[in-house]
PDB file of C-alpha atoms in Angstrom:
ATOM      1  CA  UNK W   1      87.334 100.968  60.516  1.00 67.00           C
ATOM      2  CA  UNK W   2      85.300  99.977  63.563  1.00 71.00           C
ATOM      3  CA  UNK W   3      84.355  96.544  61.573  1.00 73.00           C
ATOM      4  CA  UNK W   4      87.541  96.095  61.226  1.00 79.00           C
ATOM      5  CA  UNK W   5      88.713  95.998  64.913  1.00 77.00           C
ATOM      6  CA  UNK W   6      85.573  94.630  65.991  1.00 85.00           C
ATOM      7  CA  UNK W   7      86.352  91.726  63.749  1.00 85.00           C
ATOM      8  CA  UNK W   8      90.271  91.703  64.878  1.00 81.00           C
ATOM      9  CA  UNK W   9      89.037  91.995  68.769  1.00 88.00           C
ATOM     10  CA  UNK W  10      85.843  89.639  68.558  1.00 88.00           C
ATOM     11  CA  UNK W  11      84.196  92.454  70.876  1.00 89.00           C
ATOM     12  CA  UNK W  12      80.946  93.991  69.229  1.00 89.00           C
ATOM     13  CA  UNK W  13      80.961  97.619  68.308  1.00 86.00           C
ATOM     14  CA  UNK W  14      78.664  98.549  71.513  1.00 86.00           C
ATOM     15  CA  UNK W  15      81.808  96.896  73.942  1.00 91.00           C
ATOM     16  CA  UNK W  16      84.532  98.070  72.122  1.00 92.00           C
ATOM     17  CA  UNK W  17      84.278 101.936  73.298  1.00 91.00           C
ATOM     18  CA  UNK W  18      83.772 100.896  76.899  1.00 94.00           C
ATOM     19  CA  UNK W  19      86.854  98.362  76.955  1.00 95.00           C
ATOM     20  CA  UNK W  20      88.881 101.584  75.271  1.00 95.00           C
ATOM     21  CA  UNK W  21      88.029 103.772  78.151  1.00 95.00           C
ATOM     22  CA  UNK W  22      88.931 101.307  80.942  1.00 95.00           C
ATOM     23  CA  UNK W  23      91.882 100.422  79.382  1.00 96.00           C
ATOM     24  CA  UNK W  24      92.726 104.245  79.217  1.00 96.00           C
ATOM     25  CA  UNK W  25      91.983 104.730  82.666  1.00 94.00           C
ATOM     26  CA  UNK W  26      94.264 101.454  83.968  1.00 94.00           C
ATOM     27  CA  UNK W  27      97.047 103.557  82.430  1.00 93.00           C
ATOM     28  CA  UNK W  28      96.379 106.437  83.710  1.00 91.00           C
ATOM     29  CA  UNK W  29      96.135 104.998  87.013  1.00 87.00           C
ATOM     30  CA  UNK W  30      99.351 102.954  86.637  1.00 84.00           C
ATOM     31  CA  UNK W  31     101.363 106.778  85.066  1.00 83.00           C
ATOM     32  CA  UNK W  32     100.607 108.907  88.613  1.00 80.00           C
ATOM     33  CA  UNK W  33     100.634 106.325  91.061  1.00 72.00           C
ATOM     34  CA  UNK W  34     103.075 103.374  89.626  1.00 72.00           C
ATOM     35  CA  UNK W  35     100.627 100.419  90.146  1.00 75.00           C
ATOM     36  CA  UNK W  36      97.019  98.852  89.484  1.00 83.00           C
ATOM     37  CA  UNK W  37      96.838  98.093  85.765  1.00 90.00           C
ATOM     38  CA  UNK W  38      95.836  94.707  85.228  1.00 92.00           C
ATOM     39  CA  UNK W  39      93.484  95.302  87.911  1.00 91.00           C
ATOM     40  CA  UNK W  40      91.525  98.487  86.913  1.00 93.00           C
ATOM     41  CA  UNK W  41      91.432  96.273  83.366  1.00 95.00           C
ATOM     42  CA  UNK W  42      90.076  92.921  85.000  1.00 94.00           C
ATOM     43  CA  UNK W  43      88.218  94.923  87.721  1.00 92.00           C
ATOM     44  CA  UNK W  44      86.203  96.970  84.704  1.00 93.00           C
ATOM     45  CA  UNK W  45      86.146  93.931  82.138  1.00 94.00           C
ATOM     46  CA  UNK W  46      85.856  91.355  83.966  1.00 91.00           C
ATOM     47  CA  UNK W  47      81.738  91.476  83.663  1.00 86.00           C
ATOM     48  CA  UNK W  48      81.810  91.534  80.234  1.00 91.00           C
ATOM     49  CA  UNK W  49      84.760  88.867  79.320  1.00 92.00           C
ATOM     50  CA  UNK W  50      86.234  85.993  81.047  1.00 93.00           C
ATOM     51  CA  UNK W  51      89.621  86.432  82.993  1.00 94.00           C
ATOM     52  CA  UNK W  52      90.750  83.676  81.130  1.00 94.00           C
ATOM     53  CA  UNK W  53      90.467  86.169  77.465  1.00 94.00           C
ATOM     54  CA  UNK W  54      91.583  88.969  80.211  1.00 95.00           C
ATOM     55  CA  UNK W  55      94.832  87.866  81.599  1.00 96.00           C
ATOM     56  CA  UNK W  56      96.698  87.365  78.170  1.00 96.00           C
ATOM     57  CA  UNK W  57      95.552  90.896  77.413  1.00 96.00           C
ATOM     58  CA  UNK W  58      96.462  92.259  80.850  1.00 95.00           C
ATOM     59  CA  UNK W  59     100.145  90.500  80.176  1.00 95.00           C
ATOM     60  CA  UNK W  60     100.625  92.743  76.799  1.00 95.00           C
ATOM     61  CA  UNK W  61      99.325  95.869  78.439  1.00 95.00           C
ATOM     62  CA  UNK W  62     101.703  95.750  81.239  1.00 91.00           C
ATOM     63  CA  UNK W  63     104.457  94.582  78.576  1.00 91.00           C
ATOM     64  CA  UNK W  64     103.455  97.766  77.329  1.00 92.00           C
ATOM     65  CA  UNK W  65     103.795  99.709  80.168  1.00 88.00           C
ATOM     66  CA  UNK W  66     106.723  98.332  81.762  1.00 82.00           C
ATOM     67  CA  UNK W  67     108.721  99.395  79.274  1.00 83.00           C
ATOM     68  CA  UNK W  68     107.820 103.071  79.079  1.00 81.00           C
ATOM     69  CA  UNK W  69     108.267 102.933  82.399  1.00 73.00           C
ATOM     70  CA  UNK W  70     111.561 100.676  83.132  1.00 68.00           C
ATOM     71  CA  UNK W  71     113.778 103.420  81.948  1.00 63.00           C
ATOM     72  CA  UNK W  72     116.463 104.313  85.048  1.00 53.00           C
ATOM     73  CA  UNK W  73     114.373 101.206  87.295  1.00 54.00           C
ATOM     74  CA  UNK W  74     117.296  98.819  87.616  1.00 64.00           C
ATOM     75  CA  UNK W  75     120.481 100.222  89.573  1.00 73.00           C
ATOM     76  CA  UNK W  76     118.452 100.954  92.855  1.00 79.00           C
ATOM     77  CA  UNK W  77     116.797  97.598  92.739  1.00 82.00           C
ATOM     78  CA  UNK W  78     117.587  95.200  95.304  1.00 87.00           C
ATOM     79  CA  UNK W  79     118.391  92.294  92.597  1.00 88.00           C
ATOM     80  CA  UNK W  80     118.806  89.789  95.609  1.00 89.00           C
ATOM     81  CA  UNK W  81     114.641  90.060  96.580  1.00 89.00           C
ATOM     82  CA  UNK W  82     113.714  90.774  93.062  1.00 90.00           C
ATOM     83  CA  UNK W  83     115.671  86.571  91.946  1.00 92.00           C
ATOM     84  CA  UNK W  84     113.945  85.198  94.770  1.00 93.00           C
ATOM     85  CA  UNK W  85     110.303  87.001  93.935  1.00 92.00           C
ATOM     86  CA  UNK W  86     110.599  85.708  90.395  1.00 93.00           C
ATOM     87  CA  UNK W  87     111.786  82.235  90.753  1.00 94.00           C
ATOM     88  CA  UNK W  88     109.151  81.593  92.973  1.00 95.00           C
ATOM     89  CA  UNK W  89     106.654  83.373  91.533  1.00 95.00           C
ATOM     90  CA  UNK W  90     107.286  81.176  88.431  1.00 94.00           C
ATOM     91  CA  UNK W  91     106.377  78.129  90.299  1.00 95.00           C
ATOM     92  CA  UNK W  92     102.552  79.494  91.242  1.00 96.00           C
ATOM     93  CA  UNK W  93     102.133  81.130  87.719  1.00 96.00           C
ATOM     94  CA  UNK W  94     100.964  77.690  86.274  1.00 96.00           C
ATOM     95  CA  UNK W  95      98.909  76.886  89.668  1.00 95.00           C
ATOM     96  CA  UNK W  96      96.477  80.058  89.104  1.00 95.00           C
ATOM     97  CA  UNK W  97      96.596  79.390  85.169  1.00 95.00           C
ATOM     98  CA  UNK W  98      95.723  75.875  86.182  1.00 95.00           C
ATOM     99  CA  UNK W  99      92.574  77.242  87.889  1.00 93.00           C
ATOM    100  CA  UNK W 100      91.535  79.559  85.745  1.00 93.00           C
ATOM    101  CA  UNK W 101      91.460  77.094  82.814  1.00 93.00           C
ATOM    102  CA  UNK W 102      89.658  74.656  84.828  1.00 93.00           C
ATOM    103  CA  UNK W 103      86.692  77.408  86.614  1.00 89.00           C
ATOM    104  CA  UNK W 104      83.757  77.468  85.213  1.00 91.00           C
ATOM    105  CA  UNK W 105      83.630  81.222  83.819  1.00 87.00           C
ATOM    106  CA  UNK W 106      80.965  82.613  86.343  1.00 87.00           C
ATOM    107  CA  UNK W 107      83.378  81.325  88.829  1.00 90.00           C
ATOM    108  CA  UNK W 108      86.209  82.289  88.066  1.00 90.00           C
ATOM    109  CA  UNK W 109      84.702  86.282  86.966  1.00 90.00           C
ATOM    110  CA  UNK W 110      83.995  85.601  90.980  1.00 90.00           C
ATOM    111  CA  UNK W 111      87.086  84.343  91.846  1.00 92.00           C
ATOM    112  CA  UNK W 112      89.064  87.240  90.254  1.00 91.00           C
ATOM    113  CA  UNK W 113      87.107  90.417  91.694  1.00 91.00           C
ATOM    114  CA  UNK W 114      87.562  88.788  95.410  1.00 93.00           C
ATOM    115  CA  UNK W 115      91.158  88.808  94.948  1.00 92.00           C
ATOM    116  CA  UNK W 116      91.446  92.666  93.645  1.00 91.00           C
ATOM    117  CA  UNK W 117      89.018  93.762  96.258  1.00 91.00           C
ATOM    118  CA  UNK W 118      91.046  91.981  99.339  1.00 92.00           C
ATOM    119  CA  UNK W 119      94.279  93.091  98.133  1.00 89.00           C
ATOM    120  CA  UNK W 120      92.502  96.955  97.921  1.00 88.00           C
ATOM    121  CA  UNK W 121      91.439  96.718 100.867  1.00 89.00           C
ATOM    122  CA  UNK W 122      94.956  95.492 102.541  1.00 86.00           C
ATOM    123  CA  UNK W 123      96.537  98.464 100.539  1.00 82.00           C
ATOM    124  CA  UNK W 124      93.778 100.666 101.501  1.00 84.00           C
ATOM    125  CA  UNK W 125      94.442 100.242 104.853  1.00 84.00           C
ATOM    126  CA  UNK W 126      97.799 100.343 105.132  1.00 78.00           C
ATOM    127  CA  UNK W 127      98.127  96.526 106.532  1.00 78.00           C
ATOM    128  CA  UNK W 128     101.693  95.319 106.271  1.00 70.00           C
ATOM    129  CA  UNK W 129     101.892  91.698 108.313  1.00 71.00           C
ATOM    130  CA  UNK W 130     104.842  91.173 109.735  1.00 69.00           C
ATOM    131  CA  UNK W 131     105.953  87.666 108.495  1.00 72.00           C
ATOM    132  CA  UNK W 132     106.253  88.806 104.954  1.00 71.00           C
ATOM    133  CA  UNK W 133     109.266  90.682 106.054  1.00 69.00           C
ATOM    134  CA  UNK W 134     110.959  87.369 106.780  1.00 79.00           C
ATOM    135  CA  UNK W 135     112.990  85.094 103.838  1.00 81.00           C
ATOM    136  CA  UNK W 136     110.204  82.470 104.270  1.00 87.00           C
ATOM    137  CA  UNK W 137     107.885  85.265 103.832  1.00 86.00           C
ATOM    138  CA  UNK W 138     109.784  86.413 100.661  1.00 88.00           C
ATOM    139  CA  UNK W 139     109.098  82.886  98.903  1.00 93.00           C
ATOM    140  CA  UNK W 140     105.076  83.272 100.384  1.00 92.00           C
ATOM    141  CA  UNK W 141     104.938  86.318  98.498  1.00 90.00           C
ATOM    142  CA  UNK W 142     106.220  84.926  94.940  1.00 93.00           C
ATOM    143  CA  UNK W 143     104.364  82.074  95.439  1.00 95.00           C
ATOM    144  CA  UNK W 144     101.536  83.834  96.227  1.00 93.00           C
ATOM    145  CA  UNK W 145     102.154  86.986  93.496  1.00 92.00           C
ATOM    146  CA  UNK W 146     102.650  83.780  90.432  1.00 94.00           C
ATOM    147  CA  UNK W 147      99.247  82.476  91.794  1.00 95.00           C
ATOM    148  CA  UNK W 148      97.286  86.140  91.884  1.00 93.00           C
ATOM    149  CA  UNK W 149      98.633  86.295  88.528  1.00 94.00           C
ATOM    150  CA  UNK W 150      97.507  83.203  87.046  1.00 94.00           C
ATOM    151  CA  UNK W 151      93.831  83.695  88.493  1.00 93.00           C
ATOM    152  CA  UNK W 152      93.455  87.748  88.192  1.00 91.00           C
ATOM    153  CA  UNK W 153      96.784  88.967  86.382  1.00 91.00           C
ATOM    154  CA  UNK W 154      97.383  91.401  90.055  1.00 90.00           C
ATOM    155  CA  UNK W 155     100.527  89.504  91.273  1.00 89.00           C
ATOM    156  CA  UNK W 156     102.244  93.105  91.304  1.00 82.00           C
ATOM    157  CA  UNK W 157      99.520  93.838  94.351  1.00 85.00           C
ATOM    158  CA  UNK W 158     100.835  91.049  96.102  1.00 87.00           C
ATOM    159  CA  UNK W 159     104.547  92.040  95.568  1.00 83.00           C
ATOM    160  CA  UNK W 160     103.678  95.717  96.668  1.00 78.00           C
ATOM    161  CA  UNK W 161     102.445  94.362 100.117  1.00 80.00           C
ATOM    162  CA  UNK W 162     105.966  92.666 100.650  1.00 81.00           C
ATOM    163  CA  UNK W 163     107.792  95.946  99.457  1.00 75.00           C
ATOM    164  CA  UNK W 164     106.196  97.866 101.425  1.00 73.00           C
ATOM    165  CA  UNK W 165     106.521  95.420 104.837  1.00 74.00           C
ATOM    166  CA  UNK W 166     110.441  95.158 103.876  1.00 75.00           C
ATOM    167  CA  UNK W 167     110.575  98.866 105.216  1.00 72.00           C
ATOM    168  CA  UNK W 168     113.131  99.027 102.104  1.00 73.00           C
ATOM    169  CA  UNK W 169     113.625 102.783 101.257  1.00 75.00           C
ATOM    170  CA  UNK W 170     110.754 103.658  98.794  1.00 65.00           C
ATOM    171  CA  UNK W 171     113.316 104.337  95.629  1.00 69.00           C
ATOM    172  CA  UNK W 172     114.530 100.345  96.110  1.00 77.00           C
ATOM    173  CA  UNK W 173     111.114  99.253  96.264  1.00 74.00           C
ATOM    174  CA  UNK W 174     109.669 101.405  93.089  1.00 68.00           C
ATOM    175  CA  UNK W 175     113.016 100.026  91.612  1.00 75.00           C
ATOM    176  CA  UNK W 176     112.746  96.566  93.036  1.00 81.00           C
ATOM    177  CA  UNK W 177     108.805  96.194  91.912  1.00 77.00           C
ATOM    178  CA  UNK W 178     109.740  97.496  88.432  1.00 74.00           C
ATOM    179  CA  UNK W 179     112.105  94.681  88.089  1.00 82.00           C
ATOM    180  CA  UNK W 180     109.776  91.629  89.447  1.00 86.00           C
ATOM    181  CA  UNK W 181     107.191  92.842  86.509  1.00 79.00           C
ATOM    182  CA  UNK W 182     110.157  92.960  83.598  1.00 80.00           C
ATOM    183  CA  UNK W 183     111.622  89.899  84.539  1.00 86.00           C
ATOM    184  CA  UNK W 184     108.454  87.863  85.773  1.00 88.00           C
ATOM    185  CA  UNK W 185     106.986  88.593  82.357  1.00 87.00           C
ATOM    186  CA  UNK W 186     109.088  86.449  80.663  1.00 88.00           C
ATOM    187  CA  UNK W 187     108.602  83.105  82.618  1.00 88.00           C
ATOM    188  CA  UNK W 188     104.685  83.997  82.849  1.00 92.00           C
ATOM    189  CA  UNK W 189     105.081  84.268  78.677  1.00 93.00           C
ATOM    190  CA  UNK W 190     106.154  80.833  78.778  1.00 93.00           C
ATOM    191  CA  UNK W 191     102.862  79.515  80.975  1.00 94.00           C
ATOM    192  CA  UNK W 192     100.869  81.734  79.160  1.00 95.00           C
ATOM    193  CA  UNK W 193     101.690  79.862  75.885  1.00 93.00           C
ATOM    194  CA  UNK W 194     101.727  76.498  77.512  1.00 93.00           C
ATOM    195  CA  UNK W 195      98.336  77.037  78.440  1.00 93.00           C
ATOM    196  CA  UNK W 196      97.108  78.157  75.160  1.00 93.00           C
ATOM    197  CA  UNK W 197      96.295  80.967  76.273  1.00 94.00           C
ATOM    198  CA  UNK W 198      97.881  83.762  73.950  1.00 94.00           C
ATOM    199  CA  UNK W 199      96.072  83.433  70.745  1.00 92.00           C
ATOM    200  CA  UNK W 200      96.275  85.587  68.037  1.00 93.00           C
ATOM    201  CA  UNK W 201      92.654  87.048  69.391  1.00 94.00           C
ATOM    202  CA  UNK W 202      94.132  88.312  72.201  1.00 95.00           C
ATOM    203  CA  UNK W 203      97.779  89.449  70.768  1.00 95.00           C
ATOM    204  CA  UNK W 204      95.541  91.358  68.693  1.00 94.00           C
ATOM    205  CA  UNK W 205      93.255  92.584  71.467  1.00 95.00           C
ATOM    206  CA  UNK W 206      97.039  93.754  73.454  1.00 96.00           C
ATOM    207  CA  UNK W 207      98.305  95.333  69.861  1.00 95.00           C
ATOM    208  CA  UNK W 208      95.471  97.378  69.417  1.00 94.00           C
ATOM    209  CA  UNK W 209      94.746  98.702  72.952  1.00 96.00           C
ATOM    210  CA  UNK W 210      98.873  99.202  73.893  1.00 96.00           C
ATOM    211  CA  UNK W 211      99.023 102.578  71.766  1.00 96.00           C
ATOM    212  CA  UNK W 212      95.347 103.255  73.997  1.00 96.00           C
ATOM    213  CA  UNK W 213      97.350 102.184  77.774  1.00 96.00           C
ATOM    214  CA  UNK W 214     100.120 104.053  77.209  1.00 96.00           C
ATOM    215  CA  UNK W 215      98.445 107.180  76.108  1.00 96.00           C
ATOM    216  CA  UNK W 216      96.907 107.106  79.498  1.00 94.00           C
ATOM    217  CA  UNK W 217     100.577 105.858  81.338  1.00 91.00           C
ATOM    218  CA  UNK W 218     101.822 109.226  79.797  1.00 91.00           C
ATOM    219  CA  UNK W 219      99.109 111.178  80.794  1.00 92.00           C
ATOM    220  CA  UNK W 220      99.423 110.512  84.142  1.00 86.00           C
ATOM    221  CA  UNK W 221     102.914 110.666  84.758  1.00 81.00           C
ATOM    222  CA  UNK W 222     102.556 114.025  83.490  1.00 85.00           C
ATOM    223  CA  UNK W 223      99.604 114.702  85.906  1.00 81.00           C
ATOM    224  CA  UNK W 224     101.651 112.953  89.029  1.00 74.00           C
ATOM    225  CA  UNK W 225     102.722 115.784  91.555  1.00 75.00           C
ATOM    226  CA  UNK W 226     104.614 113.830  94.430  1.00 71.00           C
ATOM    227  CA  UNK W 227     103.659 116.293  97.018  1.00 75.00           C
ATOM    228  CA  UNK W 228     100.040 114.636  96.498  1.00 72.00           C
ATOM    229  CA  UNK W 229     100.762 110.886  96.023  1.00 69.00           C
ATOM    230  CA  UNK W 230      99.072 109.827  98.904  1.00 71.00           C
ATOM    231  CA  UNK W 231      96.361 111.396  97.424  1.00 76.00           C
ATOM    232  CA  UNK W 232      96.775 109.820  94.116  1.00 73.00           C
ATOM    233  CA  UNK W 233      97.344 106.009  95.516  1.00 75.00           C
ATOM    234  CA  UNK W 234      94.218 106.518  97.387  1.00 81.00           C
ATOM    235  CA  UNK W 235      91.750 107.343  94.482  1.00 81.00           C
ATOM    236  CA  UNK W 236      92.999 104.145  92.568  1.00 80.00           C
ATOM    237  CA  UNK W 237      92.708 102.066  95.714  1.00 83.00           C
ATOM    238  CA  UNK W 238      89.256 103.751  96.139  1.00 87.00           C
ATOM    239  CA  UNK W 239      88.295 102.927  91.975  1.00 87.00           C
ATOM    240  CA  UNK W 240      89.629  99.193  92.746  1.00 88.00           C
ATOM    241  CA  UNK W 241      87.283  98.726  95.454  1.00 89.00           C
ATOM    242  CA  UNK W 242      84.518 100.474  94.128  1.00 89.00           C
ATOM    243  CA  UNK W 243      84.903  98.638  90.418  1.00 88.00           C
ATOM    244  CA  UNK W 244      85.225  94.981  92.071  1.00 89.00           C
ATOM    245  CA  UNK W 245      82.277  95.343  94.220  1.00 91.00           C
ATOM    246  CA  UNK W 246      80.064  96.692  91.438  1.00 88.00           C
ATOM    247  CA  UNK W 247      81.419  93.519  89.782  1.00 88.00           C
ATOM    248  CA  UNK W 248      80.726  91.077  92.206  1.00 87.00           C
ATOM    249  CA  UNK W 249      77.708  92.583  93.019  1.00 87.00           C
ATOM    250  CA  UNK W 250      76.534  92.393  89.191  1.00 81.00           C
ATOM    251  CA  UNK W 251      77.353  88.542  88.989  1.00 74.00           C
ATOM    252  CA  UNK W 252      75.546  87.640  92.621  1.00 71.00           C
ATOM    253  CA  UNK W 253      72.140  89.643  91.276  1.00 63.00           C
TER     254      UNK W 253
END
């Protein structure tokens, strides 16, 4: 059994247990507090693969978890913000794929934790800048969300930030966020198999782990208790930053 997936996975059996347990706790995190994935996965993996094996398998995780959790997301969405985040979010997809393919690994390993780390830290504390809440700010943001994507698979991070400047009540912008990822998907399918990028490695890699995410999507939407979500968005803000940092600082020393 474990030859098996280590030969379906192409990760030894001494990887595969730790990439398991990350992957359960991205779900986890993304069941009681709605976000942060792909980035607990590239924060924890990153060290041991390249974002470039990472984002495909990020992409069929939150595939995974989108739909468990799309159920009821659409009729409060604002559909208006959620056309504009995705059209131009499809237009810096191919820019961060672009750059990713083109890194040298170490680099872009690098590249990736600096992004989750500043967008923690934004999050973390509570920045909200005031020009995202404009229309030109709208485009910024997909731009900027297809981009985060293409280099660290955490263009939902970006897209939170403009949510949450909107001042949009916070059902529309659950809603509205839930959207961007179901519908973004699709165009950033397209890239991701223009850049030869989602080979049968890593569909197998997403096929084998998405029974392993949403275990831990369930388990924390059962745990969630919305008197304590600040609570809740602060421990995986606090994991983020703690998990990039131990990353960065493991590929500087």
């Amino acid at each position: 059994m474990i030859l098996t997936l280590t030969q379906l996975t192409g990760l030894p059996a001494s990887q595969l247990g730790f990439v398991v347990a990350a992957v359960f706790l991205a779900g986890l995190a993304r069941g009681f507090s709605g976000f942060g994935l792909s980035a607990v996965v590239m924060a924890s993996l990153a060290v041991i693969l390249p974002p470039v094996e990472l984002i495909p398998v990020c992409f069929l995780l939150e595939c995974a978890a989108s739909v468990a959790m799309f159920r009821g997301g659409m009729a409060p969405a604002d559909m208006r913000v959620v056309r504009a985040l995705v059209i131009s979010s499809s237009i810096g997809v191919p820019i961060g794929l672009l750059a990713t393919t083109s890194l040298d690994v170490a680099w872009s390993q690098k590249i990736a934790l600096s992004i989750i780390l500043c967008l923690t830290l934004v999050q973390f504390f509570n920045l909200r800048p005031g020009f995202l809440a404009t229309r030109g700010g709208l485009y910024m943001s997909g731009v900027t969300a297809g981009i985060a994507t293409g280099l660290a698979s955490v263009g939902g991070m970006v897209i939170a930030l403009y949510v949450l400047a909107s001042g949009a009540p916070p059902k529309q912008m659950r809603a509205s966020l839930v959207m961007f990822l179901a519908i973004s998907m699709f165009t950033s399918l397209v890239w991701l198999i223009g850049y030869d990028m989602m080979s049968m490695q890593a569909v197998w890699r997403g096929a084998l782990l998405a029974p392993v995410v949403l275990l831990g999507v369930f388990s924390g939407a059962r745990l969630f208790r919305p008197a304590y979500e600040h609570f809740y968005k602060a421990a995986c803000l606090g994991l983020l930053a703690l998990l990039s940092t131990v990353g960065l600082i493991s590929q500087v020393f």
